[in-house]
CSV table of C-alpha atoms in Angstrom, one decimal:
chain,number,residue,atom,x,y,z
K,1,UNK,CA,190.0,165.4,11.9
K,2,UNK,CA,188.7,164.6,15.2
K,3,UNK,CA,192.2,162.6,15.9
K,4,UNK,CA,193.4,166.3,15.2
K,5,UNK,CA,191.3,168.3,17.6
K,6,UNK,CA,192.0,165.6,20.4
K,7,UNK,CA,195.5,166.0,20.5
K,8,UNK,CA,195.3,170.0,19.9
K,9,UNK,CA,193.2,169.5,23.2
K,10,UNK,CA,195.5,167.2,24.9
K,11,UNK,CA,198.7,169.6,24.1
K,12,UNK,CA,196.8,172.5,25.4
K,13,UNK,CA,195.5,170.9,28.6
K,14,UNK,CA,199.2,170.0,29.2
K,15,UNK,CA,200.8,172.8,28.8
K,16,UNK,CA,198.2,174.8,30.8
K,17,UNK,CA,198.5,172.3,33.9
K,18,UNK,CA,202.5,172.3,34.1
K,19,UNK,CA,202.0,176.3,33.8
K,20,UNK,CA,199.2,176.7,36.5
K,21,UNK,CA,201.2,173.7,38.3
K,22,UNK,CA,204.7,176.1,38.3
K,23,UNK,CA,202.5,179.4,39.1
K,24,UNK,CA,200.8,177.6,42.4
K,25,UNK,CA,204.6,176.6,43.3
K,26,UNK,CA,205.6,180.3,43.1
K,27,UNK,CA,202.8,182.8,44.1
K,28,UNK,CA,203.4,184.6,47.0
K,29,UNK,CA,199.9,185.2,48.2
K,30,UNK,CA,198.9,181.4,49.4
K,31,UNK,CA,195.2,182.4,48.2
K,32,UNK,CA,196.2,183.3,44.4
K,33,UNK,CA,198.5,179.9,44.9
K,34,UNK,CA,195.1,177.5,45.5
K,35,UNK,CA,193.5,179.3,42.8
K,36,UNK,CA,196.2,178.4,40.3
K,37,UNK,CA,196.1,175.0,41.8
K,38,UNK,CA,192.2,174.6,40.9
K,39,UNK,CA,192.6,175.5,37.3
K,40,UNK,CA,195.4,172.1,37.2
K,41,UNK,CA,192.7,170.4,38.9
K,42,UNK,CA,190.6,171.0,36.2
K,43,UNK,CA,192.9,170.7,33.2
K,44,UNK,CA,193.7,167.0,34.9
K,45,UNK,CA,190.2,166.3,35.1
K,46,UNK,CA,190.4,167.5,31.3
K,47,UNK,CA,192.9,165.1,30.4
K,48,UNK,CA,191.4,162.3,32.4
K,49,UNK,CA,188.4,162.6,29.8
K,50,UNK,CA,191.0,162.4,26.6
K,51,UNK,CA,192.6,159.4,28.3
K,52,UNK,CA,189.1,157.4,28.1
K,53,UNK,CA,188.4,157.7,32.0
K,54,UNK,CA,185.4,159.9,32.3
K,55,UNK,CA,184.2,158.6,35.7
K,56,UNK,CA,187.6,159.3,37.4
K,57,UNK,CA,187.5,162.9,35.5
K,58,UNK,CA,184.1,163.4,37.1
K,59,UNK,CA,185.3,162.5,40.8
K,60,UNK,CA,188.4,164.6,40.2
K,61,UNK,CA,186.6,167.5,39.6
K,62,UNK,CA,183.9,167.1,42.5
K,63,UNK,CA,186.4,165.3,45.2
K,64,UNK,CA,189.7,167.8,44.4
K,65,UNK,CA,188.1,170.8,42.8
K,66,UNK,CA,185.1,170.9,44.9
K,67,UNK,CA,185.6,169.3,48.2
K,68,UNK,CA,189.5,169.4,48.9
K,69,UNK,CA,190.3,172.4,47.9
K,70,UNK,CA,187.8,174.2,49.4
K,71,UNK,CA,189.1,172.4,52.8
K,72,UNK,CA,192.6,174.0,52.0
K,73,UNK,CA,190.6,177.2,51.6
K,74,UNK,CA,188.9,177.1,54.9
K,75,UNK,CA,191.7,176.2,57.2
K,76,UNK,CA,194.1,178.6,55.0
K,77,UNK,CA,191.0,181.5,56.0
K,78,UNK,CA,191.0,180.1,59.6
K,79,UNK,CA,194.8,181.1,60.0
K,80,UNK,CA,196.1,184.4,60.6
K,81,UNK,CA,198.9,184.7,57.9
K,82,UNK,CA,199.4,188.3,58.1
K,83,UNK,CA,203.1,187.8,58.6
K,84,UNK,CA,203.2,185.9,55.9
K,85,UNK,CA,204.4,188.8,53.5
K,86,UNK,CA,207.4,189.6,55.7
K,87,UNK,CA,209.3,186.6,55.1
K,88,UNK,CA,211.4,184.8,51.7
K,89,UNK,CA,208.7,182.3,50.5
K,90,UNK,CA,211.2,179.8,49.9
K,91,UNK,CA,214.0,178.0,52.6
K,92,UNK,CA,217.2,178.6,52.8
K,93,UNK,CA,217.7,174.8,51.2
K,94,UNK,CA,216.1,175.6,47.7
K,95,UNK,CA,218.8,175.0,45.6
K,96,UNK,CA,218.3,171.4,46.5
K,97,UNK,CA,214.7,171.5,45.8
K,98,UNK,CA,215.7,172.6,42.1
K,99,UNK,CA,217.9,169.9,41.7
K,100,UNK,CA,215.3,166.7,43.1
K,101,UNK,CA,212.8,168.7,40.5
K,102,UNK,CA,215.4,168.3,37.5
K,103,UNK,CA,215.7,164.5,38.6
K,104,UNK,CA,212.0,164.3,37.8
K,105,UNK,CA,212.7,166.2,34.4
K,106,UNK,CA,215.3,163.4,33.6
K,107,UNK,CA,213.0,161.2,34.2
K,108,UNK,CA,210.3,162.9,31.8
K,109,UNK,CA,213.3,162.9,29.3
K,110,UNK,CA,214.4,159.2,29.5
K,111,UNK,CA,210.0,158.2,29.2
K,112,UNK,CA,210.5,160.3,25.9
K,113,UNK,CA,213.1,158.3,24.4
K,114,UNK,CA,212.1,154.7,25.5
K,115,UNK,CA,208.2,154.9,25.5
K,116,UNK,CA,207.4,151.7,27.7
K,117,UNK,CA,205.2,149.6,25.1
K,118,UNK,CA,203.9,146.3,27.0
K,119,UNK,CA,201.2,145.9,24.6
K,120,UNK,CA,203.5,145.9,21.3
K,121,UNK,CA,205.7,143.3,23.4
K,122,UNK,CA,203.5,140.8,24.6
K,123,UNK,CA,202.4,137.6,22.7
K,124,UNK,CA,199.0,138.9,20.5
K,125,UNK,CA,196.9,136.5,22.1
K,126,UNK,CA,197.1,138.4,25.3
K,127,UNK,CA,196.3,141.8,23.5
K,128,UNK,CA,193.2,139.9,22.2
K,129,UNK,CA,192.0,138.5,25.0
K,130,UNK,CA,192.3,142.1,26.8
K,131,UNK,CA,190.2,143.2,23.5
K,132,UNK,CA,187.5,140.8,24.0
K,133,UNK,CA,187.1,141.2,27.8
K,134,UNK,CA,186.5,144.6,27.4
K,135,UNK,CA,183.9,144.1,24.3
K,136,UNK,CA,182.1,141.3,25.7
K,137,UNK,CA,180.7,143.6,28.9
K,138,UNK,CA,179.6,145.6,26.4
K,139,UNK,CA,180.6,148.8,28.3
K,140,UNK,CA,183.8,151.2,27.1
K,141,UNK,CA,186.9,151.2,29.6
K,142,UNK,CA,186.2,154.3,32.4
K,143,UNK,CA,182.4,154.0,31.9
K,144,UNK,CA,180.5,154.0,35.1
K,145,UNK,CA,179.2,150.6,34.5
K,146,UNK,CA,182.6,149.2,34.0
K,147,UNK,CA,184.3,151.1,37.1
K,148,UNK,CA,181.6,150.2,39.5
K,149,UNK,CA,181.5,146.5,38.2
K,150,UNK,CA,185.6,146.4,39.0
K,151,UNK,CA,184.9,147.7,42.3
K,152,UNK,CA,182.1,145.8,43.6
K,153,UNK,CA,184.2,142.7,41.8
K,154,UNK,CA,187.7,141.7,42.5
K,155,UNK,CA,188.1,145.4,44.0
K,156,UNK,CA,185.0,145.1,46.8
K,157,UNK,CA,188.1,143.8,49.7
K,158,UNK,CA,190.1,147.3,49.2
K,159,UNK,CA,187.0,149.6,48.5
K,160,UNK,CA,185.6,148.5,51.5
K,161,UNK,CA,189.4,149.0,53.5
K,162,UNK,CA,189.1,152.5,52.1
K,163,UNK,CA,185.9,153.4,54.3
K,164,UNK,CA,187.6,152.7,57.0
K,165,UNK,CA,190.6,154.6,56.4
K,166,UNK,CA,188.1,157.3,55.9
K,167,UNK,CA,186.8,156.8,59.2
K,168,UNK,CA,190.0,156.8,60.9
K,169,UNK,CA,190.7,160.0,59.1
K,170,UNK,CA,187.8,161.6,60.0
K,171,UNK,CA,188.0,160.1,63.8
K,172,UNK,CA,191.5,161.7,63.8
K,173,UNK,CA,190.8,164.9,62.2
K,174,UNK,CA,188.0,166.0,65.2
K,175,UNK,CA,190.1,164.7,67.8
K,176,UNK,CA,193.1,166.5,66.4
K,177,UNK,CA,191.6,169.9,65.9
K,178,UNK,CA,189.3,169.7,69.0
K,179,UNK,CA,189.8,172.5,71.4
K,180,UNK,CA,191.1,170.9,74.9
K,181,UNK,CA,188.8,171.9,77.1
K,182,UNK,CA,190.6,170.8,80.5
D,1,UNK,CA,195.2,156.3,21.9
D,2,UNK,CA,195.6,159.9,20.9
D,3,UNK,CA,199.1,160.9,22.2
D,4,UNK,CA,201.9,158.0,22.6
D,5,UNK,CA,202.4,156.7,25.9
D,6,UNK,CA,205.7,158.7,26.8
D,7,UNK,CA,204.0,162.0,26.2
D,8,UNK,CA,201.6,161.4,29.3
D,9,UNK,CA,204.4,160.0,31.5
D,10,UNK,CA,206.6,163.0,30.7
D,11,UNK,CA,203.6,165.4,31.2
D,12,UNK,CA,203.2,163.4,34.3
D,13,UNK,CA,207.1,163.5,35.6
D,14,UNK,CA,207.0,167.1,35.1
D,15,UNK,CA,204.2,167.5,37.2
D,16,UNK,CA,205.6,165.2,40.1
D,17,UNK,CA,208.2,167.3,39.6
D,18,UNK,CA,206.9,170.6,40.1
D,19,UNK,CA,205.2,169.0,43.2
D,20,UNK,CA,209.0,168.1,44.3
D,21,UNK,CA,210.4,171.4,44.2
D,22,UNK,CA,207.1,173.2,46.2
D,23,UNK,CA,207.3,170.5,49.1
D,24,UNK,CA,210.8,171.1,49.3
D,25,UNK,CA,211.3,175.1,48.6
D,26,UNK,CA,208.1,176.4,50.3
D,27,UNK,CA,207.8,177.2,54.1
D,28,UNK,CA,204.2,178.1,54.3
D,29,UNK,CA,202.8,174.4,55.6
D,30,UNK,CA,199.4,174.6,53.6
D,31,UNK,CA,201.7,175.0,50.4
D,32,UNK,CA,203.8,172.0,51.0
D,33,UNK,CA,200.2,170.3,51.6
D,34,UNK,CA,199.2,171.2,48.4
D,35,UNK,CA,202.3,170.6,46.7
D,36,UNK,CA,201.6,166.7,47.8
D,37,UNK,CA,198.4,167.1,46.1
D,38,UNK,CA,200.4,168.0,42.4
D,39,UNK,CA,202.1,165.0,43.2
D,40,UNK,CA,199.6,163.1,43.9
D,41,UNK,CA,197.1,164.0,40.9
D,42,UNK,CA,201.0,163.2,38.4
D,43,UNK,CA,200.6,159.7,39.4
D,44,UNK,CA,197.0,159.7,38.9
D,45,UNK,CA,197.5,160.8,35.4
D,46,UNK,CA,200.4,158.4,35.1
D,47,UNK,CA,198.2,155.6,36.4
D,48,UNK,CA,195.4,157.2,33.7
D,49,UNK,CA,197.6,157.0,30.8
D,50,UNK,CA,198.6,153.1,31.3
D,51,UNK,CA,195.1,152.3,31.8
D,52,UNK,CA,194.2,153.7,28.6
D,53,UNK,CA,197.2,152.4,27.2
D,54,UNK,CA,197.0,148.7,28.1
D,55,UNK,CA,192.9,148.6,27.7
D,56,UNK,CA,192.6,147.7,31.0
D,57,UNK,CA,190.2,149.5,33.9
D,58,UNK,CA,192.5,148.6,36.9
D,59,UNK,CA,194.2,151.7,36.7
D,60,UNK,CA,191.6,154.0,37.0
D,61,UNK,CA,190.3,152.1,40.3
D,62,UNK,CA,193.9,152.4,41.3
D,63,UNK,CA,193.6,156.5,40.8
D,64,UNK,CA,190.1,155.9,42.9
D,65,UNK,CA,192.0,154.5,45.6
D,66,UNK,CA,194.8,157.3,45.6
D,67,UNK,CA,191.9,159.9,45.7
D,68,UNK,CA,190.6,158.3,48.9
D,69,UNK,CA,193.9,158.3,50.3
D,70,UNK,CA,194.8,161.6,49.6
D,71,UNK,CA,191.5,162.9,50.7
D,72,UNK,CA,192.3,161.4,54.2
D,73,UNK,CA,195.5,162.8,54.1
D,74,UNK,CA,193.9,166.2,53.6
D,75,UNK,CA,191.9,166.0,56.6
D,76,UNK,CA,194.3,164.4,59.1
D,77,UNK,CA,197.1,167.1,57.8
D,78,UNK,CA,194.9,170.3,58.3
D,79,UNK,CA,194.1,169.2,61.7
D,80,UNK,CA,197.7,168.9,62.8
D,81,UNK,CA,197.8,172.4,61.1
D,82,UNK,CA,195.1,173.6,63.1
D,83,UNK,CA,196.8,172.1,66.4
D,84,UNK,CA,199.9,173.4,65.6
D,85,UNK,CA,198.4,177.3,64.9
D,86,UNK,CA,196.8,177.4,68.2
D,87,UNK,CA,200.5,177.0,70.1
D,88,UNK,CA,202.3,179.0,67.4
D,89,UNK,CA,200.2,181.6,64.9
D,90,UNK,CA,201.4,181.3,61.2
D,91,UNK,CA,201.9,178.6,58.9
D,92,UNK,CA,205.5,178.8,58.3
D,93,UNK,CA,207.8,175.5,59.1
D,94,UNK,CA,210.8,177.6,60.2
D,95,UNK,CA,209.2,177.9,63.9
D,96,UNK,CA,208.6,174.3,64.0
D,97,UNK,CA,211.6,174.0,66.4
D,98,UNK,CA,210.0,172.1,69.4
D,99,UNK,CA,211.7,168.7,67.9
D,100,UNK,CA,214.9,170.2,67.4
D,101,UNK,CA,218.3,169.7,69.2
């Protein structure tokens, strides 16, 4: 029963992100579009919890929901867009745009047909040994425990690159946006 | 697992696909921004849906990393926005011309 009610939930929380995904694409009014875009922020972070990663559903919804968008928010508040209405919302070129977009739907189709299946495929020791590993910390895969132990672990070399590409981003975002004063 | 694999990688192409056709249709900047960001949260749900599948947590750090990334992104793109509004007012990449011969 439960099984059931998962994948009612998961069904649901797809079909509302590709529709609020396909309404942020085509709004006019870039302030209805960010709006649409939070409520697929929050359906991902939604599906993020039904795929067993509860800490990456958490940072989803307080990195993108909370502190990105609202960025996008603020600089699209900080622009004057009043000519905004005047023009076509799309380029002259969007007939190609509609055809790299069905690419991606062929893709969607051919993962339909030939689900990749590593685990079926591999030798069963392998798929026991990735059992155990994951019983023997005692913690459940997405857990906070298990995410921060992966990242102070064999992940601690690129978490630590990632401050620093944070740094340059926040270096070059307050150089960038300065006023010159000259 | 509650849904077979394919399901989340087809939810997930569509997605990347949607993203597709906004970064390439729209000429408001911010919107082609954002349409980076539905591309960017597909893979994460791609990179979601193989961790859960093979058991295994390095996805999700993986889908850490990308939010890091794209949250620099974010920050070093709206600045080029805001330097690029003060010599031209409006956000729409058809008066981006300065480069053009």
């Amino acid at each position: 029963m439960i099984f059931f009610t998962a994948q009612i939930a998961f069904y649901y929380l797809a079909l509302g992100s590709v529709t609020s995904a396909i309404l942020a694409v085509t709004r006019k009014n870039p302030v209805h579009s960010m709006l649409w875009v939070l409520a697929l922020f929050l359906h991902i972070a939604g599906l993020f919890l039904l795929l067993r990663a509860e800490f990456l559903a958490a940072v989803q919804v307080i990195v993108y929901a909370g502190a990105i968008l609202i960025f996008y928010l603020f600089v699209l508040m900080l622009l004057d867009l009043s000519g905004e209405g005047a023009q076509s919302k799309y380029g002259r070129h969007w007939p190609f745009a509609i055809l790299g977009s069905l690419g991606f739907g062929a893709l969607a189709w051919l993962s339909l047909i030939e689900t990749f299946d590593p685990v079926e495929n591999s030798s069963p020791q392998v798929v026991v040994e990735n059992r155990l590993s994951s019983l023997e910390q005692g913690s459940s895969l997405g857990s906070l425990s298990e995410t921060g132990l992966a990242l102070f672990g064999p992940f601690a070399l690129p978490f630590e690159i990632t401050s620093l590409i944070l740094l340059a981003a926040i270096v070059s975002a307050v150089i960038l946006a300065k006023r010159r004063t000259e | 697992m509650i849904v077979p694999l394919g399901t989340v990688l087809a939810l997930s192409a569509i997605l990347f696909g949607v993203g597709v056709f906004g970064f390439l249709a729209r000429r408001n900047l911010i919107l082609m921004l954002i349409s980076v960001e539905i591309m960017l949260n597909a893979v994460n749900l791609s990179l979601a849906g193989f961790s859960c599948h093979l058991n295994d947590p390095r996805g999700q750090i993986l889908a850490l990393f990308v939010i890091a990334v794209a949250a620099a992104e974010v920050g070093v793109g709206l600045g080029l926005v805001i330097a690029l509004n003060r010599n031209n007012p409006g956000a729409s990449v058809a008066d981006l011309t300065d480069l053009k011969w």
